[in-house]
PDB file of C-alpha atoms in Angstrom:
ATOM      1  CA  UNK A   1    -117.822 -34.618 -21.824  1.00  0.00           C
ATOM      2  CA  UNK A   2    -116.726 -32.191 -24.538  1.00  0.00           C
ATOM      3  CA  UNK A   3    -117.045 -29.251 -22.162  1.00  0.00           C
ATOM      4  CA  UNK A   4    -114.707 -30.827 -19.632  1.00  0.00           C
ATOM      5  CA  UNK A   5    -110.968 -30.349 -20.130  1.00  0.00           C
ATOM      6  CA  UNK A   6    -108.901 -33.461 -20.529  1.00  0.00           C
ATOM      7  CA  UNK A   7    -106.608 -34.657 -17.779  1.00  0.00           C
ATOM      8  CA  UNK A   8    -103.628 -33.436 -19.762  1.00  0.00           C
ATOM      9  CA  UNK A   9    -104.976 -29.884 -20.163  1.00  0.00           C
ATOM     10  CA  UNK A  10    -106.925 -29.534 -16.926  1.00  0.00           C
ATOM     11  CA  UNK A  11    -105.059 -27.098 -14.626  1.00  0.00           C
ATOM     12  CA  UNK A  12    -104.301 -28.613 -11.270  1.00  0.00           C
ATOM     13  CA  UNK A  13    -104.546 -26.772  -7.968  1.00  0.00           C
ATOM     14  CA  UNK A  14    -100.792 -26.368  -7.746  1.00  0.00           C
ATOM     15  CA  UNK A  15    -100.470 -24.806 -11.210  1.00  0.00           C
ATOM     16  CA  UNK A  16    -103.307 -22.372 -10.442  1.00  0.00           C
ATOM     17  CA  UNK A  17    -101.757 -21.323  -7.150  1.00  0.00           C
ATOM     18  CA  UNK A  18     -98.328 -21.025  -8.731  1.00  0.00           C
ATOM     19  CA  UNK A  19     -99.760 -18.898 -11.550  1.00  0.00           C
ATOM     20  CA  UNK A  20    -101.514 -16.602  -9.081  1.00  0.00           C
ATOM     21  CA  UNK A  21     -98.358 -16.375  -6.989  1.00  0.00           C
ATOM     22  CA  UNK A  22     -96.207 -15.448  -9.993  1.00  0.00           C
ATOM     23  CA  UNK A  23     -98.737 -12.919 -11.277  1.00  0.00           C
ATOM     24  CA  UNK A  24     -98.814 -11.195  -7.912  1.00  0.00           C
ATOM     25  CA  UNK A  25     -95.129 -11.541  -7.064  1.00  0.00           C
ATOM     26  CA  UNK A  26     -93.312 -10.657 -10.291  1.00  0.00           C
ATOM     27  CA  UNK A  27     -94.646  -7.100 -10.686  1.00  0.00           C
ATOM     28  CA  UNK A  28     -93.984  -6.447  -7.014  1.00  0.00           C
ATOM     29  CA  UNK A  29     -90.430  -7.813  -7.294  1.00  0.00           C
ATOM     30  CA  UNK A  30     -89.793  -5.691 -10.389  1.00  0.00           C
ATOM     31  CA  UNK A  31     -91.034  -2.570  -8.654  1.00  0.00           C
ATOM     32  CA  UNK A  32     -88.969  -3.318  -5.567  1.00  0.00           C
ATOM     33  CA  UNK A  33     -85.805  -3.893  -7.650  1.00  0.00           C
ATOM     34  CA  UNK A  34     -86.266  -0.591  -9.457  1.00  0.00           C
ATOM     35  CA  UNK A  35     -86.973   1.249  -6.205  1.00  0.00           C
ATOM     36  CA  UNK A  36     -83.921  -0.330  -4.571  1.00  0.00           C
ATOM     37  CA  UNK A  37     -81.652   0.605  -7.489  1.00  0.00           C
ATOM     38  CA  UNK A  38     -82.637   4.265  -7.318  1.00  0.00           C
ATOM     39  CA  UNK A  39     -83.351   4.463  -3.602  1.00  0.00           C
ATOM     40  CA  UNK A  40     -80.117   6.312  -2.842  1.00  0.00           C
ATOM     41  CA  UNK A  41     -80.839   9.031  -5.409  1.00  0.00           C
ATOM     42  CA  UNK A  42     -83.273  10.736  -3.039  1.00  0.00           C
ATOM     43  CA  UNK A  43     -80.894  11.031  -0.094  1.00  0.00           C
ATOM     44  CA  UNK A  44     -78.783  13.963   1.035  1.00  0.00           C
ATOM     45  CA  UNK A  45     -75.648  11.804   1.066  1.00  0.00           C
ATOM     46  CA  UNK A  46     -76.116  10.998  -2.628  1.00  0.00           C
ATOM     47  CA  UNK A  47     -76.396  14.608  -3.730  1.00  0.00           C
ATOM     48  CA  UNK A  48     -73.577  15.626  -1.393  1.00  0.00           C
ATOM     49  CA  UNK A  49     -71.362  13.101  -3.179  1.00  0.00           C
ATOM     50  CA  UNK A  50     -72.475  14.235  -6.650  1.00  0.00           C
ATOM     51  CA  UNK A  51     -71.896  17.899  -5.809  1.00  0.00           C
ATOM     52  CA  UNK A  52     -68.495  16.946  -4.388  1.00  0.00           C
ATOM     53  CA  UNK A  53     -67.534  15.373  -7.722  1.00  0.00           C
ATOM     54  CA  UNK A  54     -68.643  18.532  -9.520  1.00  0.00           C
ATOM     55  CA  UNK A  55     -66.643  20.855  -7.264  1.00  0.00           C
ATOM     56  CA  UNK A  56     -63.539  18.660  -7.171  1.00  0.00           C
ATOM     57  CA  UNK A  57     -63.452  18.361 -10.963  1.00  0.00           C
ATOM     58  CA  UNK A  58     -64.002  22.106 -11.360  1.00  0.00           C
ATOM     59  CA  UNK A  59     -61.060  22.968  -9.112  1.00  0.00           C
ATOM     60  CA  UNK A  60     -58.833  20.291 -10.637  1.00  0.00           C
ATOM     61  CA  UNK A  61     -59.455  21.393 -14.238  1.00  0.00           C
ATOM     62  CA  UNK A  62     -59.139  25.096 -13.383  1.00  0.00           C
ATOM     63  CA  UNK A  63     -55.798  24.732 -11.591  1.00  0.00           C
ATOM     64  CA  UNK A  64     -54.329  22.102 -13.897  1.00  0.00           C
ATOM     65  CA  UNK A  65     -55.204  23.805 -17.158  1.00  0.00           C
ATOM     66  CA  UNK A  66     -53.848  27.041 -15.726  1.00  0.00           C
ATOM     67  CA  UNK A  67     -50.375  25.517 -15.731  1.00  0.00           C
ATOM     68  CA  UNK A  68     -50.562  25.091 -19.525  1.00  0.00           C
ATOM     69  CA  UNK A  69     -50.961  28.835 -20.143  1.00  0.00           C
ATOM     70  CA  UNK A  70     -47.810  30.266 -21.705  1.00  0.00           C
ATOM     71  CA  UNK A  71     -47.513  33.820 -20.380  1.00  0.00           C
ATOM     72  CA  UNK A  72     -44.541  34.471 -22.667  1.00  0.00           C
ATOM     73  CA  UNK A  73     -46.572  33.841 -25.807  1.00  0.00           C
ATOM     74  CA  UNK A  74     -46.426  37.515 -26.777  1.00  0.00           C
ATOM     75  CA  UNK A  75     -42.637  37.592 -26.899  1.00  0.00           C
ATOM     76  CA  UNK A  76     -40.647  37.314 -30.110  1.00  0.00           C
ATOM     77  CA  UNK A  77     -39.215  33.914 -29.176  1.00  0.00           C
ATOM     78  CA  UNK A  78     -41.470  32.403 -26.493  1.00  0.00           C
ATOM     79  CA  UNK A  79     -39.954  29.512 -24.524  1.00  0.00           C
ATOM     80  CA  UNK A  80     -41.501  26.060 -24.922  1.00  0.00           C
ATOM     81  CA  UNK A  81     -43.969  24.715 -22.419  1.00  0.00           C
ATOM     82  CA  UNK A  82     -42.460  23.472 -19.167  1.00  0.00           C
ATOM     83  CA  UNK A  83     -43.414  19.791 -19.075  1.00  0.00           C
ATOM     84  CA  UNK A  84     -42.198  19.337 -15.480  1.00  0.00           C
ATOM     85  CA  UNK A  85     -44.293  22.270 -14.269  1.00  0.00           C
ATOM     86  CA  UNK A  86     -47.421  20.976 -16.021  1.00  0.00           C
ATOM     87  CA  UNK A  87     -46.900  17.405 -14.802  1.00  0.00           C
ATOM     88  CA  UNK A  88     -46.363  18.437 -11.186  1.00  0.00           C
ATOM     89  CA  UNK A  89     -49.364  20.771 -11.260  1.00  0.00           C
ATOM     90  CA  UNK A  90     -51.668  18.033 -12.555  1.00  0.00           C
ATOM     91  CA  UNK A  91     -50.318  15.485 -10.072  1.00  0.00           C
ATOM     92  CA  UNK A  92     -50.378  17.721  -7.009  1.00  0.00           C
ATOM     93  CA  UNK A  93     -53.828  19.071  -7.928  1.00  0.00           C
ATOM     94  CA  UNK A  94     -55.341  15.604  -8.132  1.00  0.00           C
ATOM     95  CA  UNK A  95     -53.598  14.548  -4.916  1.00  0.00           C
ATOM     96  CA  UNK A  96     -55.040  17.571  -3.100  1.00  0.00           C
ATOM     97  CA  UNK A  97     -58.552  16.928  -4.411  1.00  0.00           C
ATOM     98  CA  UNK A  98     -58.384  13.250  -3.453  1.00  0.00           C
ATOM     99  CA  UNK A  99     -57.314  14.202   0.051  1.00  0.00           C
ATOM    100  CA  UNK A 100     -60.142  16.734   0.341  1.00  0.00           C
ATOM    101  CA  UNK A 101     -63.049  14.815  -1.240  1.00  0.00           C
ATOM    102  CA  UNK A 102     -62.288  11.113  -0.745  1.00  0.00           C
ATOM    103  CA  UNK A 103     -64.549  10.879   2.323  1.00  0.00           C
ATOM    104  CA  UNK A 104     -67.332  12.815   0.585  1.00  0.00           C
ATOM    105  CA  UNK A 105     -67.639  11.188  -2.828  1.00  0.00           C
ATOM    106  CA  UNK A 106     -64.698   8.838  -3.189  1.00  0.00           C
ATOM    107  CA  UNK A 107     -62.921  11.528  -5.229  1.00  0.00           C
ATOM    108  CA  UNK A 108     -63.124   9.848  -8.626  1.00  0.00           C
ATOM    109  CA  UNK A 109     -62.758  13.152 -10.551  1.00  0.00           C
ATOM    110  CA  UNK A 110     -62.377  11.015 -13.660  1.00  0.00           C
ATOM    111  CA  UNK A 111     -64.975   9.164 -15.775  1.00  0.00           C
ATOM    112  CA  UNK A 112     -62.426   6.395 -16.366  1.00  0.00           C
ATOM    113  CA  UNK A 113     -62.212   5.748 -12.612  1.00  0.00           C
ATOM    114  CA  UNK A 114     -66.010   5.842 -12.327  1.00  0.00           C
ATOM    115  CA  UNK A 115     -66.361   3.332 -15.178  1.00  0.00           C
ATOM    116  CA  UNK A 116     -63.802   1.060 -13.508  1.00  0.00           C
ATOM    117  CA  UNK A 117     -65.666   1.230 -10.199  1.00  0.00           C
ATOM    118  CA  UNK A 118     -68.951   0.465 -11.947  1.00  0.00           C
ATOM    119  CA  UNK A 119     -67.582  -2.547 -13.813  1.00  0.00           C
ATOM    120  CA  UNK A 120     -66.134  -4.018 -10.612  1.00  0.00           C
ATOM    121  CA  UNK A 121     -69.467  -3.498  -8.798  1.00  0.00           C
ATOM    122  CA  UNK A 122     -68.098  -0.953  -6.360  1.00  0.00           C
ATOM    123  CA  UNK A 123     -70.567   1.680  -7.522  1.00  0.00           C
ATOM    124  CA  UNK A 124     -74.237   1.628  -8.462  1.00  0.00           C
ATOM    125  CA  UNK A 125     -75.371   2.464 -11.974  1.00  0.00           C
ATOM    126  CA  UNK A 126     -77.432   5.429 -10.787  1.00  0.00           C
ATOM    127  CA  UNK A 127     -74.505   6.991  -8.953  1.00  0.00           C
ATOM    128  CA  UNK A 128     -72.151   6.327 -11.884  1.00  0.00           C
ATOM    129  CA  UNK A 129     -74.465   8.180 -14.268  1.00  0.00           C
ATOM    130  CA  UNK A 130     -74.761  11.187 -11.979  1.00  0.00           C
ATOM    131  CA  UNK A 131     -71.003  11.147 -11.275  1.00  0.00           C
ATOM    132  CA  UNK A 132     -70.268  11.208 -15.013  1.00  0.00           C
ATOM    133  CA  UNK A 133     -72.591  14.172 -15.549  1.00  0.00           C
ATOM    134  CA  UNK A 134     -71.134  16.042 -12.556  1.00  0.00           C
ATOM    135  CA  UNK A 135     -67.557  15.470 -13.723  1.00  0.00           C
ATOM    136  CA  UNK A 136     -68.270  16.716 -17.241  1.00  0.00           C
ATOM    137  CA  UNK A 137     -70.165  19.788 -15.998  1.00  0.00           C
ATOM    138  CA  UNK A 138     -67.416  20.536 -13.470  1.00  0.00           C
ATOM    139  CA  UNK A 139     -64.770  20.319 -16.190  1.00  0.00           C
ATOM    140  CA  UNK A 140     -66.736  22.695 -18.422  1.00  0.00           C
ATOM    141  CA  UNK A 141     -67.172  25.143 -15.544  1.00  0.00           C
ATOM    142  CA  UNK A 142     -63.470  25.011 -14.631  1.00  0.00           C
ATOM    143  CA  UNK A 143     -62.337  25.515 -18.229  1.00  0.00           C
ATOM    144  CA  UNK A 144     -64.893  28.315 -18.638  1.00  0.00           C
ATOM    145  CA  UNK A 145     -63.635  30.181 -15.579  1.00  0.00           C
ATOM    146  CA  UNK A 146     -60.052  29.873 -16.824  1.00  0.00           C
ATOM    147  CA  UNK A 147     -61.139  31.166 -20.239  1.00  0.00           C
ATOM    148  CA  UNK A 148     -62.768  34.229 -18.643  1.00  0.00           C
ATOM    149  CA  UNK A 149     -59.865  35.209 -16.381  1.00  0.00           C
ATOM    150  CA  UNK A 150     -57.064  34.623 -18.920  1.00  0.00           C
ATOM    151  CA  UNK A 151     -56.117  37.362 -21.412  1.00  0.00           C
ATOM    152  CA  UNK A 152     -56.833  36.443 -25.018  1.00  0.00           C
ATOM    153  CA  UNK A 153     -53.232  37.205 -26.012  1.00  0.00           C
ATOM    154  CA  UNK A 154     -51.831  34.355 -23.911  1.00  0.00           C
ATOM    155  CA  UNK A 155     -54.856  32.054 -23.817  1.00  0.00           C
ATOM    156  CA  UNK A 156     -53.631  29.825 -26.624  1.00  0.00           C
ATOM    157  CA  UNK A 157     -55.451  26.507 -26.965  1.00  0.00           C
ATOM    158  CA  UNK A 158     -56.436  26.509 -23.264  1.00  0.00           C
ATOM    159  CA  UNK A 159     -54.810  23.140 -22.693  1.00  0.00           C
ATOM    160  CA  UNK A 160     -56.867  21.221 -25.252  1.00  0.00           C
ATOM    161  CA  UNK A 161     -55.399  17.738 -25.683  1.00  0.00           C
ATOM    162  CA  UNK A 162     -54.282  17.022 -29.248  1.00  0.00           C
ATOM    163  CA  UNK A 163     -52.604  14.040 -30.883  1.00  0.00           C
ATOM    164  CA  UNK A 164     -49.038  14.662 -32.029  1.00  0.00           C
ATOM    165  CA  UNK A 165     -48.924  14.892 -35.815  1.00  0.00           C
ATOM    166  CA  UNK A 166     -45.940  12.523 -35.904  1.00  0.00           C
ATOM    167  CA  UNK A 167     -47.896   9.566 -34.504  1.00  0.00           C
ATOM    168  CA  UNK A 168     -51.049   7.820 -35.699  1.00  0.00           C
ATOM    169  CA  UNK A 169     -54.405   7.910 -33.977  1.00  0.00           C
ATOM    170  CA  UNK A 170     -54.029   4.228 -33.113  1.00  0.00           C
ATOM    171  CA  UNK A 171     -50.746   4.897 -31.342  1.00  0.00           C
ATOM    172  CA  UNK A 172     -52.360   7.791 -29.469  1.00  0.00           C
ATOM    173  CA  UNK A 173     -55.194   5.505 -28.385  1.00  0.00           C
ATOM    174  CA  UNK A 174     -52.679   2.978 -27.073  1.00  0.00           C
ATOM    175  CA  UNK A 175     -50.742   5.655 -25.174  1.00  0.00           C
ATOM    176  CA  UNK A 176     -53.907   6.933 -23.474  1.00  0.00           C
ATOM    177  CA  UNK A 177     -54.916   3.372 -22.609  1.00  0.00           C
ATOM    178  CA  UNK A 178     -51.530   2.607 -21.032  1.00  0.00           C
ATOM    179  CA  UNK A 179     -51.198   5.747 -18.920  1.00  0.00           C
ATOM    180  CA  UNK A 180     -54.789   5.433 -17.666  1.00  0.00           C
ATOM    181  CA  UNK A 181     -54.147   1.763 -16.897  1.00  0.00           C
ATOM    182  CA  UNK A 182     -51.221   2.848 -14.729  1.00  0.00           C
ATOM    183  CA  UNK A 183     -53.362   5.444 -12.946  1.00  0.00           C
ATOM    184  CA  UNK A 184     -56.398   3.248 -12.253  1.00  0.00           C
ATOM    185  CA  UNK A 185     -54.238   0.306 -11.156  1.00  0.00           C
ATOM    186  CA  UNK A 186     -52.598   2.665  -8.658  1.00  0.00           C
ATOM    187  CA  UNK A 187     -56.021   3.803  -7.429  1.00  0.00           C
ATOM    188  CA  UNK A 188     -57.192   0.242  -6.814  1.00  0.00           C
ATOM    189  CA  UNK A 189     -53.897  -0.850  -5.244  1.00  0.00           C
ATOM    190  CA  UNK A 190     -53.626   2.085  -2.836  1.00  0.00           C
ATOM    191  CA  UNK A 191     -57.305   2.025  -1.837  1.00  0.00           C
ATOM    192  CA  UNK A 192     -57.621  -1.746  -1.376  1.00  0.00           C
ATOM    193  CA  UNK A 193     -59.217  -2.469   2.039  1.00  0.00           C
ATOM    194  CA  UNK A 194     -57.839  -6.036   1.947  1.00  0.00           C
ATOM    195  CA  UNK A 195     -54.252  -4.798   2.270  1.00  0.00           C
ATOM    196  CA  UNK A 196     -52.692  -4.404   5.686  1.00  0.00           C
ATOM    197  CA  UNK A 197     -49.255  -3.268   4.534  1.00  0.00           C
ATOM    198  CA  UNK A 198     -50.226   0.158   3.238  1.00  0.00           C
ATOM    199  CA  UNK A 199     -48.362   3.114   4.706  1.00  0.00           C
ATOM    200  CA  UNK A 200     -48.082   6.724   3.692  1.00  0.00           C
ATOM    201  CA  UNK A 201     -50.588   8.755   1.695  1.00  0.00           C
ATOM    202  CA  UNK A 202     -52.801   7.131  -0.917  1.00  0.00           C
ATOM    203  CA  UNK A 203     -53.672  10.567  -2.323  1.00  0.00           C
ATOM    204  CA  UNK A 204     -49.991  11.359  -2.862  1.00  0.00           C
ATOM    205  CA  UNK A 205     -49.419   8.011  -4.586  1.00  0.00           C
ATOM    206  CA  UNK A 206     -52.310   8.729  -6.966  1.00  0.00           C
ATOM    207  CA  UNK A 207     -50.895  12.199  -7.606  1.00  0.00           C
ATOM    208  CA  UNK A 208     -47.495  10.715  -8.434  1.00  0.00           C
ATOM    209  CA  UNK A 209     -49.179   8.311 -10.870  1.00  0.00           C
ATOM    210  CA  UNK A 210     -50.789  11.275 -12.658  1.00  0.00           C
ATOM    211  CA  UNK A 211     -47.485  13.155 -12.785  1.00  0.00           C
ATOM    212  CA  UNK A 212     -45.634  10.141 -14.173  1.00  0.00           C
ATOM    213  CA  UNK A 213     -48.237   9.698 -16.887  1.00  0.00           C
ATOM    214  CA  UNK A 214     -47.927  13.355 -17.879  1.00  0.00           C
ATOM    215  CA  UNK A 215     -44.127  13.324 -17.911  1.00  0.00           C
ATOM    216  CA  UNK A 216     -44.250  10.437 -20.346  1.00  0.00           C
ATOM    217  CA  UNK A 217     -47.261  11.187 -22.552  1.00  0.00           C
ATOM    218  CA  UNK A 218     -47.501  14.985 -22.927  1.00  0.00           C
ATOM    219  CA  UNK A 219     -45.407  14.925 -26.145  1.00  0.00           C
ATOM    220  CA  UNK A 220     -47.580  12.118 -27.548  1.00  0.00           C
ATOM    221  CA  UNK A 221     -51.190  13.041 -26.766  1.00  0.00           C
ATOM    222  CA  UNK A 222     -51.134  15.833 -24.197  1.00  0.00           C
ATOM    223  CA  UNK A 223     -51.617  13.157 -21.509  1.00  0.00           C
ATOM    224  CA  UNK A 224     -55.320  13.324 -20.800  1.00  0.00           C
ATOM    225  CA  UNK A 225     -55.801  10.201 -18.625  1.00  0.00           C
ATOM    226  CA  UNK A 226     -59.201  11.750 -17.881  1.00  0.00           C
ATOM    227  CA  UNK A 227     -62.050  12.175 -20.402  1.00  0.00           C
ATOM    228  CA  UNK A 228     -63.580  15.035 -18.396  1.00  0.00           C
ATOM    229  CA  UNK A 229     -60.264  16.934 -18.396  1.00  0.00           C
ATOM    230  CA  UNK A 230     -60.288  16.793 -22.225  1.00  0.00           C
ATOM    231  CA  UNK A 231     -64.032  17.411 -22.530  1.00  0.00           C
ATOM    232  CA  UNK A 232     -64.068  20.704 -20.593  1.00  0.00           C
ATOM    233  CA  UNK A 233     -61.634  22.753 -22.725  1.00  0.00           C
ATOM    234  CA  UNK A 234     -62.929  21.091 -25.913  1.00  0.00           C
ATOM    235  CA  UNK A 235     -66.414  22.443 -25.186  1.00  0.00           C
ATOM    236  CA  UNK A 236     -65.191  25.923 -24.226  1.00  0.00           C
ATOM    237  CA  UNK A 237     -62.950  26.323 -27.296  1.00  0.00           C
ATOM    238  CA  UNK A 238     -65.096  24.053 -29.513  1.00  0.00           C
ATOM    239  CA  UNK A 239     -62.106  21.981 -30.620  1.00  0.00           C
ATOM    240  CA  UNK A 240     -62.963  18.333 -31.338  1.00  0.00           C
ATOM    241  CA  UNK A 241     -60.019  16.956 -33.280  1.00  0.00           C
ATOM    242  CA  UNK A 242     -59.614  13.220 -32.461  1.00  0.00           C
ATOM    243  CA  UNK A 243     -61.612  13.820 -29.277  1.00  0.00           C
ATOM    244  CA  UNK A 244     -62.944  10.253 -29.237  1.00  0.00           C
ATOM    245  CA  UNK A 245     -59.420   9.033 -28.453  1.00  0.00           C
ATOM    246  CA  UNK A 246     -59.604  10.714 -25.047  1.00  0.00           C
ATOM    247  CA  UNK A 247     -62.765   8.793 -24.153  1.00  0.00           C
ATOM    248  CA  UNK A 248     -62.161   5.366 -25.603  1.00  0.00           C
ATOM    249  CA  UNK A 249     -58.513   5.045 -24.526  1.00  0.00           C
ATOM    250  CA  UNK A 250     -58.882   6.076 -20.856  1.00  0.00           C
ATOM    251  CA  UNK A 251     -62.138   4.155 -20.323  1.00  0.00           C
ATOM    252  CA  UNK A 252     -60.698   0.945 -21.799  1.00  0.00           C
ATOM    253  CA  UNK A 253     -57.485   1.372 -19.824  1.00  0.00           C
ATOM    254  CA  UNK A 254     -59.349   2.005 -16.580  1.00  0.00           C
ATOM    255  CA  UNK A 255     -61.682  -0.980 -16.969  1.00  0.00           C
ATOM    256  CA  UNK A 256     -58.791  -3.278 -17.919  1.00  0.00           C
ATOM    257  CA  UNK A 257     -56.738  -2.188 -14.905  1.00  0.00           C
ATOM    258  CA  UNK A 258     -59.656  -2.643 -12.505  1.00  0.00           C
ATOM    259  CA  UNK A 259     -60.546  -6.068 -13.880  1.00  0.00           C
ATOM    260  CA  UNK A 260     -56.956  -7.322 -13.727  1.00  0.00           C
ATOM    261  CA  UNK A 261     -56.454  -6.079 -10.178  1.00  0.00           C
ATOM    262  CA  UNK A 262     -59.764  -7.294  -8.780  1.00  0.00           C
ATOM    263  CA  UNK A 263     -60.031 -10.661 -10.513  1.00  0.00           C
ATOM    264  CA  UNK A 264     -56.474 -11.670 -11.418  1.00  0.00           C
ATOM    265  CA  UNK A 265     -53.854 -10.221  -9.068  1.00  0.00           C
ATOM    266  CA  UNK A 266     -55.758  -9.500  -5.843  1.00  0.00           C
ATOM    267  CA  UNK A 267     -59.116 -11.287  -5.922  1.00  0.00           C
ATOM    268  CA  UNK A 268     -61.453 -11.053  -2.968  1.00  0.00           C
ATOM    269  CA  UNK A 269     -60.935 -14.235  -0.876  1.00  0.00           C
ATOM    270  CA  UNK A 270     -64.601 -14.334   0.131  1.00  0.00           C
ATOM    271  CA  UNK A 271     -65.692 -14.139  -3.515  1.00  0.00           C
ATOM    272  CA  UNK A 272     -63.211 -16.856  -4.481  1.00  0.00           C
ATOM    273  CA  UNK A 273     -64.398 -19.070  -1.633  1.00  0.00           C
ATOM    274  CA  UNK A 274     -68.020 -18.606  -2.620  1.00  0.00           C
ATOM    275  CA  UNK A 275     -67.413 -19.471  -6.266  1.00  0.00           C
ATOM    276  CA  UNK A 276     -64.832 -22.227  -5.817  1.00  0.00           C
ATOM    277  CA  UNK A 277     -65.367 -23.574  -2.327  1.00  0.00           C
ATOM    278  CA  UNK A 278     -68.734 -25.264  -2.654  1.00  0.00           C
ATOM    279  CA  UNK A 279     -71.196 -22.458  -3.155  1.00  0.00           C
ATOM    280  CA  UNK A 280     -71.922 -21.906  -6.808  1.00  0.00           C
ATOM    281  CA  UNK A 281     -69.956 -24.945  -7.965  1.00  0.00           C
ATOM    282  CA  UNK A 282     -71.358 -27.329  -5.371  1.00  0.00           C
ATOM    283  CA  UNK A 283     -73.145 -30.510  -6.424  1.00  0.00           C
ATOM    284  CA  UNK A 284     -76.388 -29.516  -4.764  1.00  0.00           C
ATOM    285  CA  UNK A 285     -78.597 -27.360  -7.008  1.00  0.00           C
ATOM    286  CA  UNK A 286     -79.672 -25.228  -4.042  1.00  0.00           C
ATOM    287  CA  UNK A 287     -76.939 -24.982  -1.404  1.00  0.00           C
ATOM    288  CA  UNK A 288     -78.216 -25.203   2.143  1.00  0.00           C
ATOM    289  CA  UNK A 289     -76.741 -21.912   3.248  1.00  0.00           C
ATOM    290  CA  UNK A 290     -78.384 -19.468   5.562  1.00  0.00           C
ATOM    291  CA  UNK A 291     -79.379 -16.234   3.958  1.00  0.00           C
ATOM    292  CA  UNK A 292     -79.393 -12.980   5.891  1.00  0.00           C
ATOM    293  CA  UNK A 293     -81.832 -10.131   5.692  1.00  0.00           C
ATOM    294  CA  UNK A 294     -80.450  -6.629   5.981  1.00  0.00           C
ATOM    295  CA  UNK A 295     -82.679  -4.215   7.849  1.00  0.00           C
ATOM    296  CA  UNK A 296     -83.004  -0.464   7.474  1.00  0.00           C
ATOM    297  CA  UNK A 297     -81.060   0.126  10.660  1.00  0.00           C
ATOM    298  CA  UNK A 298     -78.027  -1.655   9.168  1.00  0.00           C
ATOM    299  CA  UNK A 299     -77.309   0.977   6.534  1.00  0.00           C
ATOM    300  CA  UNK A 300     -74.231   3.051   7.300  1.00  0.00           C
ATOM    301  CA  UNK A 301     -73.941   6.246   5.302  1.00  0.00           C
ATOM    302  CA  UNK A 302     -74.382   5.649   1.596  1.00  0.00           C
ATOM    303  CA  UNK A 303     -77.439   3.504   0.820  1.00  0.00           C
ATOM    304  CA  UNK A 304     -75.581   2.087  -2.204  1.00  0.00           C
ATOM    305  CA  UNK A 305     -73.292   0.215   0.158  1.00  0.00           C
ATOM    306  CA  UNK A 306     -74.807  -2.275   2.576  1.00  0.00           C
ATOM    307  CA  UNK A 307     -72.826  -2.726   5.756  1.00  0.00           C
ATOM    308  CA  UNK A 308     -73.784  -5.979   7.440  1.00  0.00           C
ATOM    309  CA  UNK A 309     -73.471  -5.857  11.194  1.00  0.00           C
ATOM    310  CA  UNK A 310     -73.177  -9.202  12.979  1.00  0.00           C
ATOM    311  CA  UNK A 311     -75.479 -10.031  15.818  1.00  0.00           C
ATOM    312  CA  UNK A 312     -78.553  -8.146  14.638  1.00  0.00           C
ATOM    313  CA  UNK A 313     -79.616 -10.215  11.610  1.00  0.00           C
ATOM    314  CA  UNK A 314     -82.549 -12.545  11.152  1.00  0.00           C
ATOM    315  CA  UNK A 315     -81.771 -15.789   9.293  1.00  0.00           C
ATOM    316  CA  UNK A 316     -83.933 -17.771   6.920  1.00  0.00           C
ATOM    317  CA  UNK A 317     -83.415 -21.438   6.133  1.00  0.00           C
ATOM    318  CA  UNK A 318     -84.292 -21.590   2.443  1.00  0.00           C
ATOM    319  CA  UNK A 319     -84.915 -25.321   2.276  1.00  0.00           C
ATOM    320  CA  UNK A 320     -87.259 -25.334   5.261  1.00  0.00           C
ATOM    321  CA  UNK A 321     -89.155 -22.366   3.878  1.00  0.00           C
ATOM    322  CA  UNK A 322     -89.633 -24.143   0.537  1.00  0.00           C
ATOM    323  CA  UNK A 323     -90.870 -27.315   2.227  1.00  0.00           C
ATOM    324  CA  UNK A 324     -93.374 -25.354   4.291  1.00  0.00           C
ATOM    325  CA  UNK A 325     -94.673 -23.519   1.227  1.00  0.00           C
ATOM    326  CA  UNK A 326     -95.190 -26.802  -0.681  1.00  0.00           C
ATOM    327  CA  UNK A 327     -96.759 -28.772   2.154  1.00  0.00           C
ATOM    328  CA  UNK A 328    -100.597 -29.029   2.122  1.00  0.00           C
ATOM    329  CA  UNK A 329    -102.455 -27.079   4.790  1.00  0.00           C
TER     330      UNK A 329
END
C-alpha cells in the first residue's frame, strides 16, 4: 500500500491529459507568436517601407537643414537667420515627403510619430524598431551630404538644435513636448479613417503644423519636433549639448497626443462597444461570441495589418468546441 499514491496525490486521467496538452501546446504557441510577430520582416513590402523611411528622412533633413545655412556669414555684419524662410522650408519639405511616401511607408519621418503609432497599436514592434533605425540613419546621411557640399566658411553649426541660454532645460523640454503634441495630434486628426468630413490635403495640413511649430519655437529650442532631425546634425558635427531634450520632449508629446486623440476625443466605436457593450465587461466569464479565423489569402499588402474580408471566413463556436474537447470519447 505504501507504493500506491493516495487518492489526493494520485494523478487522474484528466490531469495527465491536460499536462500533456499544455506541454505540447505551449512551446508551439510561443513559437507561433514569435514567428507571427516577425513574419512581416521577411517580405518585400516591409523592406520597401523601411527603405522609404530612410530616403524620406534623408531628403527632408538635407533640404530642411539647408535653409539654416547663412550664406552671408562671411560679411562684416551678417543678417540674422530668416525664421520665416526656415519655417516654410521645414513645413513644405515634410508636406512633400508625406505626399510622396505616405502610400509606401506611412511617411512617419519622425521617431515621435513612430512611437505614437506603436503605443496606439497601429504599428508592430518589429516595424517600429526598423523605422527608428532607418530614420536615424537617413538623418545622418542627409546631414552628412549637406556637410560635404557646404563651404566651411558658411557651414556654421549645420542647423544643430540648441536650447536658448535665457531659458532653462525644463522649459525647453516643455516647449518641445507642446509643439510635438500639436504636430502628432494633427497627424492623427487628418489621417483618421473614421472621419467622413475631411477635405483638402492631409500632407499640407501636416506641413502647416510643422511650420507653425517652427515659427513659435525656433527662438526657444530651435524647434526640433523630430528626434531624428536633431540626431543627424549632432552626429555629423559631434555636438551633444542638452541633446536628450530633443528625444524625451518630442516622444512624450507624440505619445500624449496620440493617446488623447485615440482614447479620449475620438475613440474607436467598435473598441468602445467591445469593452463597454457586453464583451469584456459582460457577466459571463466567456462570452458566447463567434471568433473568426483569418486565412493567408485575406492579407492585403502589409502583413502587419490584417484586413478581414466578409464572406470568406470560417467561424468557430468556442463554447461548443470546449464541450466537445471535455466530453469522453
